[in-house]
Structures are given as C-alpha cells and as structure tokens.
Short mmCIF file of C-alpha atoms in Angstrom, two decimals:
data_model
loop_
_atom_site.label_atom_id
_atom_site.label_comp_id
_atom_site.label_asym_id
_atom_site.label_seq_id
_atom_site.Cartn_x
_atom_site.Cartn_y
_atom_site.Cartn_z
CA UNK A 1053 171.26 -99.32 162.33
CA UNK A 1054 171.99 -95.51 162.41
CA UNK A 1055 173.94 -95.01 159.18
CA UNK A 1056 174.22 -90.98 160.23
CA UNK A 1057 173.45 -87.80 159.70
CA UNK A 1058 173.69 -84.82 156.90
CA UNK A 1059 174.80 -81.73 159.66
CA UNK A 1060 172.78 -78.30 158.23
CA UNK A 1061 174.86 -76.15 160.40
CA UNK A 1062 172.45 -72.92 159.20
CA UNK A 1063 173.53 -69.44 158.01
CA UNK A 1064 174.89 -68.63 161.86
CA UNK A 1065 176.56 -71.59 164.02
CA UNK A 1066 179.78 -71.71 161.96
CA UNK A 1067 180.28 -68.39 161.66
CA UNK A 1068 178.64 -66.28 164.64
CA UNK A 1069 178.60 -69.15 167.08
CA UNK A 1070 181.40 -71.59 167.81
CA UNK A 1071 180.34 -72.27 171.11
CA UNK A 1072 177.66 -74.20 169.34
CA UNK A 1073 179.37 -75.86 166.97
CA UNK A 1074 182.28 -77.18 169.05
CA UNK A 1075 179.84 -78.33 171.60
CA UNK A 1076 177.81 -80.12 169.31
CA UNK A 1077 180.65 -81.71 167.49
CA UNK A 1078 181.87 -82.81 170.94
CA UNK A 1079 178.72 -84.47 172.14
CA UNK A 1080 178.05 -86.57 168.54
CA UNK A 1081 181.45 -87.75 168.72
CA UNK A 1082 181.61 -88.80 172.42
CA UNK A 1083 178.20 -90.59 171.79
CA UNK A 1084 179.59 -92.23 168.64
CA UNK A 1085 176.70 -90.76 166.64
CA UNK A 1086 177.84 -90.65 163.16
CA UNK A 1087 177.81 -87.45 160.99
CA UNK A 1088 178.52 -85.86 157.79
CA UNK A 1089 178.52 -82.06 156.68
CA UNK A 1090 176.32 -80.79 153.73
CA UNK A 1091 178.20 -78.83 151.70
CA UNK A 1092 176.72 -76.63 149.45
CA UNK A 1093 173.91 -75.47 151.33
CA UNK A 1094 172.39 -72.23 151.31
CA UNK A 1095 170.43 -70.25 153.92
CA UNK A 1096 167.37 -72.56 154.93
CA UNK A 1097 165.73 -70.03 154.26
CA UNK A 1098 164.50 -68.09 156.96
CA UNK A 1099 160.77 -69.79 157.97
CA UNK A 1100 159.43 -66.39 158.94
CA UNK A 1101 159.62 -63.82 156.35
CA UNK A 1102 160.79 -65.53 153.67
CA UNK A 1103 158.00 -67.76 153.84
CA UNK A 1104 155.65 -64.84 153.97
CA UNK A 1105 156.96 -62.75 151.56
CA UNK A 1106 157.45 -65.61 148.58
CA UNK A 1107 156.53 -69.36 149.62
CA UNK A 1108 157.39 -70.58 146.20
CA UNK A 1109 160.88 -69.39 146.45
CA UNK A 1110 161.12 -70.64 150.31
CA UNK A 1111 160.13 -73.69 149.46
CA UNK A 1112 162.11 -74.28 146.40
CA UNK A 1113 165.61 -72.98 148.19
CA UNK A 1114 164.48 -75.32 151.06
CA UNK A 1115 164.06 -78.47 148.56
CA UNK A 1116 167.86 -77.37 147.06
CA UNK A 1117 169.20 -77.61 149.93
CA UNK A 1118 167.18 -81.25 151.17
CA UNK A 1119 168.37 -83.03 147.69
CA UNK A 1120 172.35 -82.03 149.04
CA UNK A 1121 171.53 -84.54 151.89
CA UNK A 1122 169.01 -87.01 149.54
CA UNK A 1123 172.37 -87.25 147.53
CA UNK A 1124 174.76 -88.06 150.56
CA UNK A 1125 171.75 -90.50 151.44
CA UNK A 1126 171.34 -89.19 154.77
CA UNK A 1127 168.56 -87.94 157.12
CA UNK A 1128 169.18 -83.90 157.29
CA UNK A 1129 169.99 -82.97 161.19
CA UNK A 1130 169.53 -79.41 162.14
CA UNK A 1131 170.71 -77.34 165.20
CA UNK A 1132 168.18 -74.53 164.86
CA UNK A 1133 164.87 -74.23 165.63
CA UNK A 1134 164.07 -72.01 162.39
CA UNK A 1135 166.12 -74.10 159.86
CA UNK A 1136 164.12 -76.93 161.37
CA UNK A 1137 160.79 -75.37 160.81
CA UNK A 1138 161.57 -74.81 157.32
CA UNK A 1139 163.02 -78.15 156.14
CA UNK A 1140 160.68 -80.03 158.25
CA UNK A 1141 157.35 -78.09 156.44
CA UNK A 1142 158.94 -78.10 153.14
CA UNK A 1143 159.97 -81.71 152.81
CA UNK A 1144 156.45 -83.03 154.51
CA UNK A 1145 154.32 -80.34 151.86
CA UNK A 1146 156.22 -81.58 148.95
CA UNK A 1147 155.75 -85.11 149.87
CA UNK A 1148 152.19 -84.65 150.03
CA UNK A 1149 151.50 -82.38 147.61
CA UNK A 1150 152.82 -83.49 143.74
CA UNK A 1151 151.91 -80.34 142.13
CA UNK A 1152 154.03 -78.34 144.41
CA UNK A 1153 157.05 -80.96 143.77
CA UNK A 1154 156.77 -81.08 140.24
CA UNK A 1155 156.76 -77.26 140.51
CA UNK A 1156 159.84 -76.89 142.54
CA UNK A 1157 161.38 -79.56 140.25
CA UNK A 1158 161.16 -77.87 137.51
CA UNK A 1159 162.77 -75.32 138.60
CA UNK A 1160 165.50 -77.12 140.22
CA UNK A 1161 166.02 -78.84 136.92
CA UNK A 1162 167.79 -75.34 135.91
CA UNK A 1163 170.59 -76.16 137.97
CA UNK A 1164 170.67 -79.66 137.91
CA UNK A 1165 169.42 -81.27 141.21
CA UNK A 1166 165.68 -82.89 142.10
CA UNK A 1167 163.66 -83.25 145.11
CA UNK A 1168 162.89 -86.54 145.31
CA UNK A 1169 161.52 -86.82 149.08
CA UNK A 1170 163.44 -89.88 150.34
CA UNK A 1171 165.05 -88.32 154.05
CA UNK A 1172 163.94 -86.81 156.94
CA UNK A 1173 164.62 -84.26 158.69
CA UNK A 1174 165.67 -84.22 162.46
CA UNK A 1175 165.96 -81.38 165.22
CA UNK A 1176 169.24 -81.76 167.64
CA UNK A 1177 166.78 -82.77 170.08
CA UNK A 1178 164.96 -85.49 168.48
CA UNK A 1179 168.15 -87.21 167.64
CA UNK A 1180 170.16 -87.30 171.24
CA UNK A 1181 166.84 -87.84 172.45
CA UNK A 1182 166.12 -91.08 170.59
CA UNK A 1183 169.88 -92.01 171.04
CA UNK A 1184 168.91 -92.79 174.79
CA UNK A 1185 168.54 -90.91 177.38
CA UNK A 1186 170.85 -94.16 179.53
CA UNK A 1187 173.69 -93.59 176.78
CA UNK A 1188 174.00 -90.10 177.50
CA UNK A 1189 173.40 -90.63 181.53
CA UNK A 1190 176.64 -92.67 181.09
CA UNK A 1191 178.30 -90.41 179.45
CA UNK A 1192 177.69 -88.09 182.44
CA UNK A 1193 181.49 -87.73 184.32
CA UNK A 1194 180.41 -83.83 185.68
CA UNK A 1195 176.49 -84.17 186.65
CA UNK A 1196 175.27 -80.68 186.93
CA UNK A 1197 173.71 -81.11 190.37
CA UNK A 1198 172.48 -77.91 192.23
CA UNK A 1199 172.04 -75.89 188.79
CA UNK A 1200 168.55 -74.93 188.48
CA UNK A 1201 167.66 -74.76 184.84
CA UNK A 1202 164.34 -72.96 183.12
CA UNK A 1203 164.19 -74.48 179.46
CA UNK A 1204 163.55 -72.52 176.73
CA UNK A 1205 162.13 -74.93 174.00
CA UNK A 1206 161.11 -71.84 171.09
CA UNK A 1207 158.32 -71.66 168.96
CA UNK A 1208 159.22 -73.92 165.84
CA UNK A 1209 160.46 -76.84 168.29
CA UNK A 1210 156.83 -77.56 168.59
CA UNK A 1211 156.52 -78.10 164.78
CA UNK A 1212 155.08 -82.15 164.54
CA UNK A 1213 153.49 -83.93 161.87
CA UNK A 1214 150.66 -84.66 164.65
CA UNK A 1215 148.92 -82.09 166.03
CA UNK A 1216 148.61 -83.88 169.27
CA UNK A 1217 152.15 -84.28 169.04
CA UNK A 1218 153.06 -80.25 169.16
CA UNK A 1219 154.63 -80.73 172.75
CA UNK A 1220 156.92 -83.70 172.67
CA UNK A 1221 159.76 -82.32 171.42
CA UNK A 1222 160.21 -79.85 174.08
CA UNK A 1223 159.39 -82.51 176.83
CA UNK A 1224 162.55 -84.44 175.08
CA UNK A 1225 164.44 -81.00 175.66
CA UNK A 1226 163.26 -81.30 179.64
CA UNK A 1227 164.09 -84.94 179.81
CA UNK A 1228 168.00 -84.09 177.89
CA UNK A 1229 168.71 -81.53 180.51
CA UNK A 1230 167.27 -83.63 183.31
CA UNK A 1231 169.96 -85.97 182.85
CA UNK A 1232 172.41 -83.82 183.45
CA UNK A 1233 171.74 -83.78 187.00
CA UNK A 1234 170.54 -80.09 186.80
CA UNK A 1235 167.47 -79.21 188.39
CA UNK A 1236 164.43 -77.73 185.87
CA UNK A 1237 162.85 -74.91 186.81
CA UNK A 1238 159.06 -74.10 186.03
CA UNK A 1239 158.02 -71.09 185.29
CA UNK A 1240 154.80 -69.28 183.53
CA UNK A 1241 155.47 -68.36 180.29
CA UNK A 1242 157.71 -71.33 178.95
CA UNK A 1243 155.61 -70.83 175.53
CA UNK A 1244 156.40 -67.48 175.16
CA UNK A 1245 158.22 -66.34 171.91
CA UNK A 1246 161.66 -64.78 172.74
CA UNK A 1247 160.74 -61.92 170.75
CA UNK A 1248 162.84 -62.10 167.81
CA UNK A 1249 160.87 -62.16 165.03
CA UNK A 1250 159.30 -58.76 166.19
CA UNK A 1251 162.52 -57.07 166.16
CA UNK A 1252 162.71 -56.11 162.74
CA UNK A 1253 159.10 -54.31 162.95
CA UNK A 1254 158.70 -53.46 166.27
CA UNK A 1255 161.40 -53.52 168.53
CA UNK A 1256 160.12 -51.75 171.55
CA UNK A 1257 157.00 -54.83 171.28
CA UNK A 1258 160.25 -57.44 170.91
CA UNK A 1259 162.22 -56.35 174.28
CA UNK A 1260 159.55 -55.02 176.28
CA UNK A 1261 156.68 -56.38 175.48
CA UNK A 1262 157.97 -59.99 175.15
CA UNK A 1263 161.64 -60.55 175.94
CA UNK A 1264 161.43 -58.38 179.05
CA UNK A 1265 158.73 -60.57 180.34
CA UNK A 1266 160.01 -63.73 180.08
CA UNK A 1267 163.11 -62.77 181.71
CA UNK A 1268 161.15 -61.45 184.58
CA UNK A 1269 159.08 -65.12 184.50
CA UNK A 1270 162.21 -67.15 184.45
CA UNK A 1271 164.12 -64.96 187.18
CA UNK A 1272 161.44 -64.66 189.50
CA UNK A 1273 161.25 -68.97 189.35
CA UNK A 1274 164.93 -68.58 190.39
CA UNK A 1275 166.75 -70.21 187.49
CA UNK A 1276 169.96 -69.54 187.34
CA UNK A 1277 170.45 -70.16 183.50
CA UNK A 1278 168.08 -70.31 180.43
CA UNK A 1279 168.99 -73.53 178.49
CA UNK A 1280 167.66 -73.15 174.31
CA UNK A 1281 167.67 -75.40 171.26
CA UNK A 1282 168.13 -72.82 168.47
CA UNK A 1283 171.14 -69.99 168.32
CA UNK A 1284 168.39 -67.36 167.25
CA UNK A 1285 166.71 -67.92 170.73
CA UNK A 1286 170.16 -68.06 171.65
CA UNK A 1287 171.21 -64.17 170.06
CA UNK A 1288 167.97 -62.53 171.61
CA UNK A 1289 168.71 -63.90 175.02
CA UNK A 1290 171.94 -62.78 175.31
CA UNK A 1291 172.14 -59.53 172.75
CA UNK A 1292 168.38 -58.80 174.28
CA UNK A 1293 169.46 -58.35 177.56
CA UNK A 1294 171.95 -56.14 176.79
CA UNK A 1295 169.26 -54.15 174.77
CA UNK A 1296 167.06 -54.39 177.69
CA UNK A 1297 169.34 -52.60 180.26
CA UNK A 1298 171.04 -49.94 177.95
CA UNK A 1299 167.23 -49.01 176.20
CA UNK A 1300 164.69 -49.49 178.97
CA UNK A 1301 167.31 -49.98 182.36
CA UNK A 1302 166.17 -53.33 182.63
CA UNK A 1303 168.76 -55.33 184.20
CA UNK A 1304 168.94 -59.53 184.59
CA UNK A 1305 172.46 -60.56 183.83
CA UNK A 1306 171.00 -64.35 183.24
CA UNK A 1307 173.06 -66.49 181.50
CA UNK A 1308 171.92 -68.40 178.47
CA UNK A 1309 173.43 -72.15 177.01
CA UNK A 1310 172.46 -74.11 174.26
CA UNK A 1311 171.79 -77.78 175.05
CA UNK A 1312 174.29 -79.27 173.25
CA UNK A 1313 177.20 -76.82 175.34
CA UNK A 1314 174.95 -77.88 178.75
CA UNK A 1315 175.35 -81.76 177.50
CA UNK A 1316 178.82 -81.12 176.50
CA UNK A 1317 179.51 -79.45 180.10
CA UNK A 1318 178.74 -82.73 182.26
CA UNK A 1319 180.53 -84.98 179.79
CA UNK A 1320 183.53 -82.95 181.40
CA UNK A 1321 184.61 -81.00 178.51
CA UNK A 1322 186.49 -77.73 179.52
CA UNK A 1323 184.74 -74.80 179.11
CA UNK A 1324 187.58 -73.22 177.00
CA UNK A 1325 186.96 -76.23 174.75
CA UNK A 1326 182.91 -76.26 174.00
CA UNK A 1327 183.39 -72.27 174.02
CA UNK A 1328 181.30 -71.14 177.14
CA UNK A 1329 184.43 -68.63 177.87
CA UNK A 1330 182.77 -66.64 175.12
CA UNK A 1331 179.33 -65.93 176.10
CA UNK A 1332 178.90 -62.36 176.71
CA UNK A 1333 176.78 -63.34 180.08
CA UNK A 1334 179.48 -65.15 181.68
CA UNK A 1335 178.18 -68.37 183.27
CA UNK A 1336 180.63 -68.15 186.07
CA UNK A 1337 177.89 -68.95 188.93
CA UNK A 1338 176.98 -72.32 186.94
CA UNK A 1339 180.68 -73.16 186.76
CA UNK A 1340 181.62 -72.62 190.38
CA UNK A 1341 178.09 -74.55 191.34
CA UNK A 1342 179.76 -77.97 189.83
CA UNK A 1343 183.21 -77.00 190.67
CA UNK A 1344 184.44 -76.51 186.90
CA UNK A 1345 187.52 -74.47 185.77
CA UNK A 1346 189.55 -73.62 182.87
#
C-alpha cells in the first residue's frame, strides 16, 4: 500500500517555475497519490559540477538532505532529472559502500542528523508510471489527439541501478505521453544532451553545437512540441531558443511542456490553472489542436 511520497521540489520549481509545480500538484492529487513536502532541504546539489569539483561534499549535502525524508519515513520523489541523478547515486553508493557512510556520518553528526539508507528515491516518471498507465487513461477527460509530440527524456533519466536497464525510464516517459492521446514523434537525436551543462564553459558548443541541432532534429520530424522531465531541460529549451535566434539568427519558435503540465492538460485543467499561460513559447497551436481555452 502506497503510504506516499517526500516531494524534493529542487532549488528551481518553486521559485522559477510554477507551471511545474501547480501541474504536478494537480496531477498527484487528481490521481489520489499521496504526498508530503521536505522541508529543510538544501540544493541537491547540482550532479554535474559539484560532483566534479568535491564528491565528498556532494555526497554528504545529498545524504542531509535524504535523512529529511528517512525521518518523515517516506520514499524521496523528485521532479528533476539532475536532483534525481544525485540522490539516486548518492543513496545507492552509500548503501554499498560503509566507509563512505560512516564518513558522511560523521560529519553529519555535527549537525545532528544520520544517513541511515532506509528510502528510495523516485523520478516523477517512475512513480505515475508505476501508478498505472489505466488510472491515468481514466483520468483522461481532454485526450490530446492530433498533437504530435517528440519526447525529450535528458541525460540523467537514464540513470538505473542495471545497466541493461539505462533506457526504461524514458520508454515510461513515451508510454505517459502516449496516453494522452498525443501522437510521439521520432526523431534522430532523442539522446542528445540539451546542451546545458556546456553553457557555463562553452556556450557557443551549448547552442550551436548541441541545442541548435536538436531543434533542427525535432522540427524537421514535425513535432509540434518538445515534452521534458526535468525544468533544467526545461530552461535551455525555452531560454535557448531565444539565445539561438538573437546570437546565431536561428529561429524555431517550438514550444516546450513538462510532462506533468502535458498530463495535467488532458485531465482538463485550464491552462491558466497548471500555468502554461506563462511559457515564453506560447503553446497556442497545441491548445487550439484540442480545442482548449482560458
């Protein structure tokens, strides 16, 4: 019996991204999937550079912020790619590995908390995925027929404790947007990074090199939206774009949604509610396909 979750909302949704919040809120509540904020948290941290830079310090921050949801006994539920990469790695390394945990233990001690490895730690995906796909089919009022869709899944979606099992989260993120009623688009460079790590070294690499040419791939398979699991994919798309066509006169005007907002759309919420009226591509074309308003 699903007891819940402990929501890690990351550095970003609640603050730079409503849209994602209030969509995701939406869609656990008309599901009935139970949920609880962590409070207390701190950035995940960052998988990337801080993991680079000082792995002792990423993974201690990361096991601070997995005993908040160890103490609300609760499996940790993420709605970004990155935040999942980094709780994901740290919790399964300090399970394994005892020195490491008695390491970042004793320096947890200092402020009073302890990693004790007793939760997991689930992607957005992974958890309205293994909710049923029938549930949410039901749930469907506004089927998104006619849209065609080219997913987005991100680099750390693929994180699994298997390596044979590095692609079946993003076939869960195919199968969530199938049921929709939208129409998935294929296109040749789904594995493609968006580029965003690469922009704070090398940003002519980041939009031209990599951003620019996924764009190009998606467009040219005649998507008319990007749908992404992670509001970092989420920033480059959009922000990108703009970067694109003001730097390099690159201009594709595609509009990008997260998967809970594309979920939260053909449950029949109102796009004022779930926050799509703030996108800075608007997704007016996608509306007026399923005949939504307001």
């Amino acid at each position: 019996m699903l007891t819940g979750y402990a929501m890690f909302w990351s550095c970003w949704i609640e603050t730079r991204f409503p849209n994602i919040e209030a969509s995701t809120r939406k869609v656990l509540e008309k599901l009935g999937i139970p949920y609880r904020d962590m409070e207390g948290t701190s950035c995940c941290p960052e998988p990337f550079y801080t993991g680079l830079l000082d792995r002792e310090l990423w993974l201690t921050m990361a096991a601070r912020n997995l005993s908040i949801a160890e103490g609300m006994g609760l499996p940790v539920l993420t709605m970004c790619n990155g935040c999942y990469e980094t709780l994901f790695e740290a919790n399964e390394h300090l399970k394994e590995n005892p020195e490491a945990k008695e390491r970042v233990n004793k320096e947890l001690s200092k402020i009073g908390r302890r990693f004790q490895g007793t939760i997991e730690v689930k992607h957005l995906i992974e958890a309205l995925y293994e909710h049923g796909l029938d549930r949410i089919r039901q749930a469907v009022v506004k089927p998104l027929t006619g849209v065609k869709i080219a997913v987005h899944p991100g680099c750390h979606l693929y994180r699994s404790k298997k390596p044979e099992d590095w692609y079946v989260k993003a076939q869960m993120f195919k199968e969530l947007v199938a049921v929709t009623g939208a129409e998935l688009v294929d296109y040749k460079l789904e594995r493609l990074c968006c580029g965003f790590p690469q922009r704070s070294f090398d940003e002519e690499l980041s939009l031209k090199e990599t951003l620019n040419l996924k764009l190009s791939s998606i467009v040219e398979a005649g998507a008319d939206v990007v749908a992404v699991a992670c509001p970092t994919c989420y920033l480059q798309f959009e922000v990108g774009q703009a970067d694109l066509k003001s730097k390099l006169g690159a201009e594709y005007n595609l509009p990008v949604i997260y998967i809970a907002e594309l979920i939260a759309l053909a449950f029949g919420y109102k796009p004022g509610e779930i926050g799509l009226d703030i996108h800075r591509i608007p997704l007016t074309k996608i509306l007026e396909k399923v005949g939504v308003t307001g």
